[in-house]
Each structure stands twice: as structure tokens, then as C-alpha cells.
mmCIF file of C-alpha atoms in Angstrom:
data_model
loop_
_atom_site.group_PDB
_atom_site.id
_atom_site.type_symbol
_atom_site.label_atom_id
_atom_site.label_comp_id
_atom_site.label_asym_id
_atom_site.label_seq_id
_atom_site.Cartn_x
_atom_site.Cartn_y
_atom_site.Cartn_z
ATOM 1 C CA MET L 25 1.918 -0.510 -30.555
ATOM 2 C CA LEU L 26 1.832 1.798 -27.273
ATOM 3 C CA THR L 27 5.196 2.725 -26.132
ATOM 4 C CA ALA L 28 6.240 4.215 -22.701
ATOM 5 C CA SER L 29 7.699 7.235 -24.478
ATOM 6 C CA GLN L 30 4.064 7.998 -25.936
ATOM 7 C CA ILE L 31 2.302 7.515 -22.753
ATOM 8 C CA GLU L 32 4.790 9.699 -21.018
ATOM 9 C CA SER L 33 4.589 12.400 -23.307
ATOM 10 C CA ALA L 34 0.903 12.501 -23.254
ATOM 11 C CA VAL L 35 0.590 12.533 -19.535
ATOM 12 C CA LEU L 36 3.447 15.242 -18.912
ATOM 13 C CA VAL L 37 1.260 17.674 -20.651
ATOM 14 C CA MET L 38 -1.462 17.069 -17.972
ATOM 15 C CA GLY L 39 0.638 18.488 -15.262
ATOM 16 C CA ASP L 40 0.050 21.422 -13.051
ATOM 17 C CA ALA L 41 2.765 23.067 -11.212
ATOM 18 C CA GLY L 42 0.566 24.288 -8.397
ATOM 19 C CA ILE L 43 -0.524 20.809 -7.533
ATOM 20 C CA ALA L 44 2.823 19.502 -8.210
ATOM 21 C CA SER L 45 4.323 21.918 -5.674
ATOM 22 C CA HIS L 46 1.748 20.685 -2.977
ATOM 23 C CA CYS L 47 2.643 17.143 -3.627
ATOM 24 C CA GLN L 48 6.220 17.716 -3.283
ATOM 25 C CA ARG L 49 5.759 18.874 0.287
ATOM 26 C CA TYR L 50 2.785 16.483 0.956
ATOM 27 C CA PHE L 51 4.842 13.396 0.089
ATOM 28 C CA LYS L 52 7.895 14.431 1.790
ATOM 29 C CA THR L 53 10.441 14.721 -1.052
ATOM 30 C CA ALA L 54 12.882 17.032 0.607
ATOM 31 C CA LYS L 55 16.542 15.755 1.746
ATOM 32 C CA GLY L 56 16.299 13.214 4.415
ATOM 33 C CA GLU L 57 12.572 12.634 4.143
ATOM 34 C CA TYR L 58 10.855 9.355 3.080
ATOM 35 C CA GLY L 59 10.386 10.531 -0.527
ATOM 36 C CA GLU L 60 13.667 12.279 -1.078
ATOM 37 C CA GLY L 61 14.199 13.008 -4.834
ATOM 38 C CA ASP L 62 10.661 12.201 -5.947
ATOM 39 C CA VAL L 63 9.577 14.540 -8.726
ATOM 40 C CA PHE L 64 5.863 15.274 -9.427
ATOM 41 C CA ILE L 65 4.050 16.545 -12.530
ATOM 42 C CA GLY L 66 0.837 17.564 -10.615
ATOM 43 C CA ILE L 67 -2.062 15.338 -11.475
ATOM 44 C CA ARG L 68 -4.834 14.454 -9.564
ATOM 45 C CA VAL L 69 -5.482 10.655 -8.987
ATOM 46 C CA PRO L 70 -8.692 10.380 -10.579
ATOM 47 C CA ASN L 71 -7.408 11.830 -13.850
ATOM 48 C CA LEU L 72 -4.634 9.186 -13.931
ATOM 49 C CA ARG L 73 -7.396 6.524 -13.262
ATOM 50 C CA LYS L 74 -9.199 7.640 -16.282
ATOM 51 C CA LEU L 75 -6.180 6.881 -18.604
ATOM 52 C CA VAL L 76 -6.086 3.251 -17.615
ATOM 53 C CA PRO L 77 -8.570 1.853 -20.144
ATOM 54 C CA LYS L 78 -6.934 3.777 -22.701
ATOM 55 C CA TYR L 79 -3.437 2.256 -21.950
ATOM 56 C CA LYS L 80 -4.212 -1.104 -20.423
ATOM 57 C CA THR L 81 -2.918 -2.956 -23.427
ATOM 58 C CA ILE L 82 0.643 -1.778 -23.065
ATOM 59 C CA GLU L 83 3.031 -4.705 -23.317
ATOM 60 C CA LEU L 84 5.106 -5.476 -20.091
ATOM 61 C CA ASN L 85 8.249 -4.414 -21.242
ATOM 62 C CA GLU L 86 6.977 -0.848 -22.027
ATOM 63 C CA LEU L 87 5.107 -0.849 -18.504
ATOM 64 C CA ASP L 88 8.551 -1.645 -17.049
ATOM 65 C CA THR L 89 9.950 1.499 -18.402
ATOM 66 C CA LEU L 90 7.129 3.536 -17.283
ATOM 67 C CA LEU L 91 7.468 2.017 -13.822
ATOM 68 C CA GLN L 92 11.031 3.103 -13.752
ATOM 69 C CA SER L 93 10.117 6.842 -14.594
ATOM 70 C CA GLN L 94 11.353 9.576 -12.555
ATOM 71 C CA TYR L 95 7.894 11.220 -12.496
ATOM 72 C CA HIS L 96 5.687 9.799 -9.525
ATOM 73 C CA GLU L 97 2.536 10.116 -11.189
ATOM 74 C CA ILE L 98 3.809 8.164 -14.268
ATOM 75 C CA ARG L 99 4.897 5.186 -11.724
ATOM 76 C CA LEU L 100 1.373 5.468 -10.056
ATOM 77 C CA LEU L 101 -0.182 5.254 -13.643
ATOM 78 C CA ALA L 102 1.988 2.376 -14.402
ATOM 79 C CA LEU L 103 0.559 0.593 -11.152
ATOM 80 C CA PHE L 104 -2.850 1.264 -11.868
ATOM 81 C CA ILE L 105 -2.361 -0.348 -15.295
ATOM 82 C CA LEU L 106 -0.651 -3.436 -13.787
ATOM 83 C CA VAL L 107 -3.338 -3.679 -11.301
ATOM 84 C CA LYS L 108 -5.815 -3.872 -14.275
ATOM 85 C CA LYS L 109 -3.760 -6.237 -16.075
ATOM 86 C CA TYR L 110 -3.893 -8.639 -13.096
ATOM 87 C CA GLN L 111 -7.620 -8.371 -12.700
ATOM 88 C CA LEU L 112 -8.124 -9.117 -16.308
ATOM 89 C CA ALA L 113 -5.611 -12.096 -16.479
ATOM 90 C CA LYS L 114 -7.762 -15.139 -17.311
ATOM 91 C CA THR L 115 -5.124 -17.874 -16.236
ATOM 92 C CA GLU L 116 -3.405 -18.567 -12.967
ATOM 93 C CA SER L 117 0.091 -18.365 -15.139
ATOM 94 C CA GLU L 118 -0.870 -15.073 -16.300
ATOM 95 C CA GLN L 119 -1.477 -13.990 -12.843
ATOM 96 C CA GLN L 120 1.630 -15.535 -11.481
ATOM 97 C CA ALA L 121 3.774 -13.461 -14.274
ATOM 98 C CA LEU L 122 2.160 -10.316 -13.246
ATOM 99 C CA VAL L 123 2.904 -11.137 -9.587
ATOM 100 C CA ASP L 124 6.589 -11.714 -10.505
ATOM 101 C CA PHE L 125 7.116 -8.543 -12.273
ATOM 102 C CA TYR L 126 5.462 -6.718 -9.380
ATOM 103 C CA ILE L 127 7.907 -8.379 -6.886
ATOM 104 C CA GLN L 128 10.912 -7.756 -8.898
ATOM 105 C CA ARG L 129 10.168 -4.153 -9.541
ATOM 106 C CA LEU L 130 9.176 -3.193 -5.658
ATOM 107 C CA LYS L 131 12.257 -0.873 -5.953
ATOM 108 C CA TRP L 132 10.062 1.499 -7.966
ATOM 109 C CA VAL L 133 6.946 1.099 -5.716
ATOM 110 C CA ASN L 134 8.678 3.821 -3.496
ATOM 111 C CA ASN L 135 6.094 5.913 -1.824
ATOM 112 C CA TRP L 136 3.210 4.979 0.387
ATOM 113 C CA ASP L 137 0.417 5.928 -2.088
ATOM 114 C CA LEU L 138 2.208 3.603 -4.809
ATOM 115 C CA VAL L 139 2.232 0.733 -2.316
ATOM 116 C CA ASP L 140 -1.283 1.462 -1.011
ATOM 117 C CA SER L 141 -2.790 1.355 -4.663
ATOM 118 C CA SER L 142 -1.202 -1.970 -5.673
ATOM 119 C CA ALA L 143 -0.003 -4.354 -2.817
ATOM 120 C CA HIS L 144 -3.521 -5.731 -1.679
ATOM 121 C CA HIS L 145 -4.801 -5.925 -5.370
ATOM 122 C CA ILE L 146 -1.888 -7.879 -6.623
ATOM 123 C CA LEU L 147 -0.079 -9.590 -3.794
ATOM 124 C CA GLY L 148 -3.059 -9.768 -1.263
ATOM 125 C CA HIS L 149 -5.334 -11.312 -3.863
ATOM 126 C CA TYR L 150 -2.741 -13.885 -5.424
ATOM 127 C CA LEU L 151 -1.682 -15.042 -1.833
ATOM 128 C CA LEU L 152 -5.463 -15.102 -0.751
ATOM 129 C CA ASN L 153 -5.724 -18.975 -0.671
ATOM 130 C CA ARG L 154 -1.836 -19.772 -0.887
ATOM 131 C CA ASP L 155 0.961 -19.780 1.801
ATOM 132 C CA LYS L 156 1.699 -16.050 3.272
ATOM 133 C CA GLY L 157 5.344 -16.867 4.002
ATOM 134 C CA LEU L 158 6.561 -14.306 1.300
ATOM 135 C CA LEU L 159 4.931 -11.534 3.140
ATOM 136 C CA PHE L 160 6.640 -12.593 6.391
ATOM 137 C CA ASP L 161 9.864 -12.486 4.515
ATOM 138 C CA PHE L 162 8.761 -8.839 3.229
ATOM 139 C CA ALA L 163 8.385 -8.004 6.702
ATOM 140 C CA ARG L 164 12.101 -8.629 7.504
ATOM 141 C CA SER L 165 13.297 -6.378 4.485
ATOM 142 C CA GLU L 166 15.453 -3.486 5.033
ATOM 143 C CA HIS L 167 13.312 -1.783 2.269
ATOM 144 C CA LEU L 168 10.724 0.328 3.933
ATOM 145 C CA TRP L 169 8.354 0.108 1.055
ATOM 146 C CA THR L 170 8.522 -3.778 0.801
ATOM 147 C CA ARG L 171 7.659 -3.825 4.572
ATOM 148 C CA ARG L 172 4.687 -1.636 3.995
ATOM 149 C CA ALA L 173 3.611 -3.626 0.982
ATOM 150 C CA ALA L 174 3.550 -6.948 3.241
ATOM 151 C CA MET L 175 1.156 -5.294 5.870
ATOM 152 C CA ILE L 176 -1.222 -3.558 2.913
ATOM 153 C CA ALA L 177 -1.260 -6.798 1.204
ATOM 154 C CA THR L 178 -3.362 -8.231 4.084
ATOM 155 C CA LEU L 179 -6.337 -5.882 3.311
ATOM 156 C CA THR L 180 -7.632 -8.407 1.060
ATOM 157 C CA PHE L 181 -7.281 -11.059 3.743
ATOM 158 C CA ILE L 182 -9.208 -9.069 6.119
ATOM 159 C CA LYS L 183 -12.103 -8.823 3.740
ATOM 160 C CA HIS L 184 -12.342 -12.344 3.707
ATOM 161 C CA HIS L 185 -12.230 -12.595 7.302
ATOM 162 C CA ASP L 186 -8.779 -14.048 7.379
ATOM 163 C CA PHE L 187 -7.119 -11.769 10.298
ATOM 164 C CA GLU L 188 -4.172 -13.987 11.559
ATOM 165 C CA PRO L 189 -1.517 -12.630 8.660
ATOM 166 C CA THR L 190 -2.336 -9.165 9.721
ATOM 167 C CA LEU L 191 -1.855 -9.439 13.377
ATOM 168 C CA THR L 192 1.213 -11.643 12.969
ATOM 169 C CA LEU L 193 2.578 -8.958 10.810
ATOM 170 C CA SER L 194 1.813 -6.313 13.321
ATOM 171 C CA ASP L 195 3.657 -8.440 15.835
ATOM 172 C CA MET L 196 6.834 -8.598 13.658
ATOM 173 C CA LEU L 197 6.429 -4.885 12.971
ATOM 174 C CA ILE L 198 5.538 -3.478 16.184
ATOM 175 C CA ASN L 199 9.263 -2.163 16.934
ATOM 176 C CA ASP L 200 9.988 -1.093 13.374
ATOM 177 C CA PRO L 201 11.660 2.328 13.208
ATOM 178 C CA GLU L 202 9.639 3.895 10.695
ATOM 179 C CA ASP L 203 6.384 5.786 11.423
ATOM 180 C CA LEU L 204 4.939 4.976 7.957
ATOM 181 C CA ILE L 205 4.982 1.170 8.955
ATOM 182 C CA HIS L 206 3.061 1.917 12.383
ATOM 183 C CA LYS L 207 0.619 3.926 10.341
ATOM 184 C CA ALA L 208 0.225 0.890 7.828
ATOM 185 C CA CYS L 209 0.035 -1.501 10.691
ATOM 186 C CA GLY L 210 -2.671 0.673 12.787
ATOM 187 C CA TRP L 211 -4.798 1.134 9.715
ATOM 188 C CA MET L 212 -4.897 -2.637 8.777
ATOM 189 C CA ILE L 213 -5.542 -3.473 12.446
ATOM 190 C CA ARG L 214 -8.571 -1.006 12.412
ATOM 191 C CA GLU L 215 -9.826 -2.670 9.329
ATOM 192 C CA ILE L 216 -10.647 -5.765 11.393
ATOM 193 C CA PHE L 217 -13.023 -3.596 13.350
ATOM 194 C CA ARG L 218 -15.376 -3.581 10.373
ATOM 195 C CA HIS L 219 -15.460 -7.500 10.417
ATOM 196 C CA ASP L 220 -14.998 -8.598 14.030
ATOM 197 C CA ARG L 221 -14.552 -6.287 16.762
ATOM 198 C CA GLN L 222 -14.088 -8.962 19.243
ATOM 199 C CA VAL L 223 -10.835 -10.283 17.419
ATOM 200 C CA LEU L 224 -9.619 -6.831 17.149
ATOM 201 C CA ASP L 225 -10.352 -5.939 20.801
ATOM 202 C CA THR L 226 -8.799 -9.101 22.272
ATOM 203 C CA TYR L 227 -5.636 -8.419 20.167
ATOM 204 C CA LEU L 228 -5.328 -4.665 21.212
ATOM 205 C CA LYS L 229 -5.923 -5.506 25.003
ATOM 206 C CA LYS L 230 -2.785 -7.909 24.767
ATOM 207 C CA HIS L 231 -0.781 -5.525 22.813
ATOM 208 C CA TYR L 232 -1.727 -2.067 22.953
ATOM 209 C CA GLN L 233 0.851 -1.008 25.772
ATOM 210 C CA GLN L 234 3.729 -1.986 23.593
ATOM 211 C CA MET L 235 2.388 -0.189 20.410
ATOM 212 C CA PRO L 236 3.917 2.866 18.960
ATOM 213 C CA ARG L 237 1.415 5.645 19.800
ATOM 214 C CA THR L 238 0.963 6.298 16.123
ATOM 215 C CA MET L 239 -0.006 2.706 15.472
ATOM 216 C CA LEU L 240 -2.104 2.690 18.505
ATOM 217 C CA ARG L 241 -4.089 5.749 17.399
ATOM 218 C CA TYR L 242 -4.612 4.468 14.045
ATOM 219 C CA ALA L 243 -5.916 1.076 15.491
ATOM 220 C CA ILE L 244 -8.452 2.481 17.692
ATOM 221 C CA GLU L 245 -9.762 5.348 15.413
ATOM 222 C CA LYS L 246 -13.367 3.481 15.173
ATOM 223 C CA HIS L 247 -13.785 3.169 18.684
ATOM 224 C CA GLU L 248 -16.067 5.168 21.016
ATOM 225 C CA PRO L 249 -14.546 8.399 22.336
ATOM 226 C CA GLU L 250 -14.317 7.144 25.836
ATOM 227 C CA VAL L 251 -12.776 3.695 24.728
ATOM 228 C CA ARG L 252 -10.049 5.512 22.946
ATOM 229 C CA LYS L 253 -9.290 7.522 25.907
ATOM 230 C CA MET L 254 -8.995 4.520 27.925
ATOM 231 C CA TYR L 255 -6.456 2.882 25.429
ATOM 232 C CA LEU L 256 -4.450 6.093 25.402
ATOM 233 C CA SER L 257 -4.446 6.439 29.044
ATOM 234 C CA GLY L 258 -3.414 2.897 29.466
ATOM 235 C CA THR L 259 -6.457 2.103 31.782
ATOM 236 C CA ILE L 260 -8.409 -0.124 29.379
#
């Protein structure tokens, strides 16, 4: 049987000190920053993804141990494996168990890449044709990453032309104190552009003057340069 210890030992030897040093800075791990205390091994994401087929059969109790690792890449690998398990689940009860597992361990999904690699694949997919109230509860959480998970989960809804949850959550989070939430909201709002620009522009014209600058810049990134200028100058 695969164990967390075996997997962690195999992954640790793949690390690169130079990459790790860069990641420590990029993911803001210094005192007072959003990733304070996180530890990187130095492994590129594509190399982690290649390990998923090898380790996808790991039992959930061992996966739980991996997800609580001090090493960022080990937690990321655990989430890649969890996503794969969810995608391979054959019954609704199996999916539900994996969703519950994920929700109960959001404490360990504690950086933006960890959230962005998992929330829409698991929460978004599961809630696609279900009540979305859980996400609105998440948006009220004091936990930064839980709030981000709520917004990123809506990427799956957007791809299925259901835009209302994204826009409702954006309204709820428009005054959030964290820049990483502004980025997440702006990104998801921008994704609507790919599917229905009219819906997006109607929403932006109503709300853009109240949006934090970061959220607005992300939201209008795909607009024509002259339109972006009008939004940013408040003359749209």
C-alpha cells in the first residue's frame, strides 16, 4: 500500500534549491506576507502533475497526511491527486465523500495556486447543478483562502454559462480587504467575457466605479485598449 511517507521521500529528492528560493519570494512566504512560513522544495508544476498517475491510488487517510505536509509542493501534489480521484469517482456518494474531505481540509489549501488548482475541479463541479449556498457562506469566512475558493469554484459555472453565482459573489467581496480576493474576482469576471460580453459589460458599467483598482484591471483585461482607458478613467 502506498504511504504518505513513501511519496514524500520520493518527491523530496526531486527538489531544486534555486527553484525553491525563487518560489519562496514569488509566493510571499516572508513574515507578514500571505504565504508566511510556507516551505518550498523547488519542483516545477508539470513535474508534479506527472506523478499523479503513479500515486492516484493512495488511500484518503494517507492523502490526508500529504495534504498536511509542511512542504508546499507536497500539498499541491496531494490536491492534484484529490482532483483525479474526484474525476474518477463513479458514484455520487463517492463524489460527496471527496468533496467533504476537501472542505474539511481547506485549512491546508493555503495559497492561491493550491486553491486555483482544486476549487473549480471539485467544489465547482459538484455544485454545478446543486444549491450554491455553501459558496456564499464561504465568501463570509474570515479565512482568506476559503473566500478565494468560493470565487474560483465558479469557473466551472461560467464554462456552463451560469454567470449569476460569480456576479453575486463579486458583489459580496467587492470591499474585501485582500488584494488576492480582488484578483480572483476580477479574473472570474473576465472569464465571462469569453462567453457573453453583454452580460459582462452590463455588470461592469453598474459596478466598475466601486471596484478596487486591481479587480477592475483584471476584469477588463480582454477589452479593447480604448475601452480599458475609459473604464480606468471613469468615463465609460
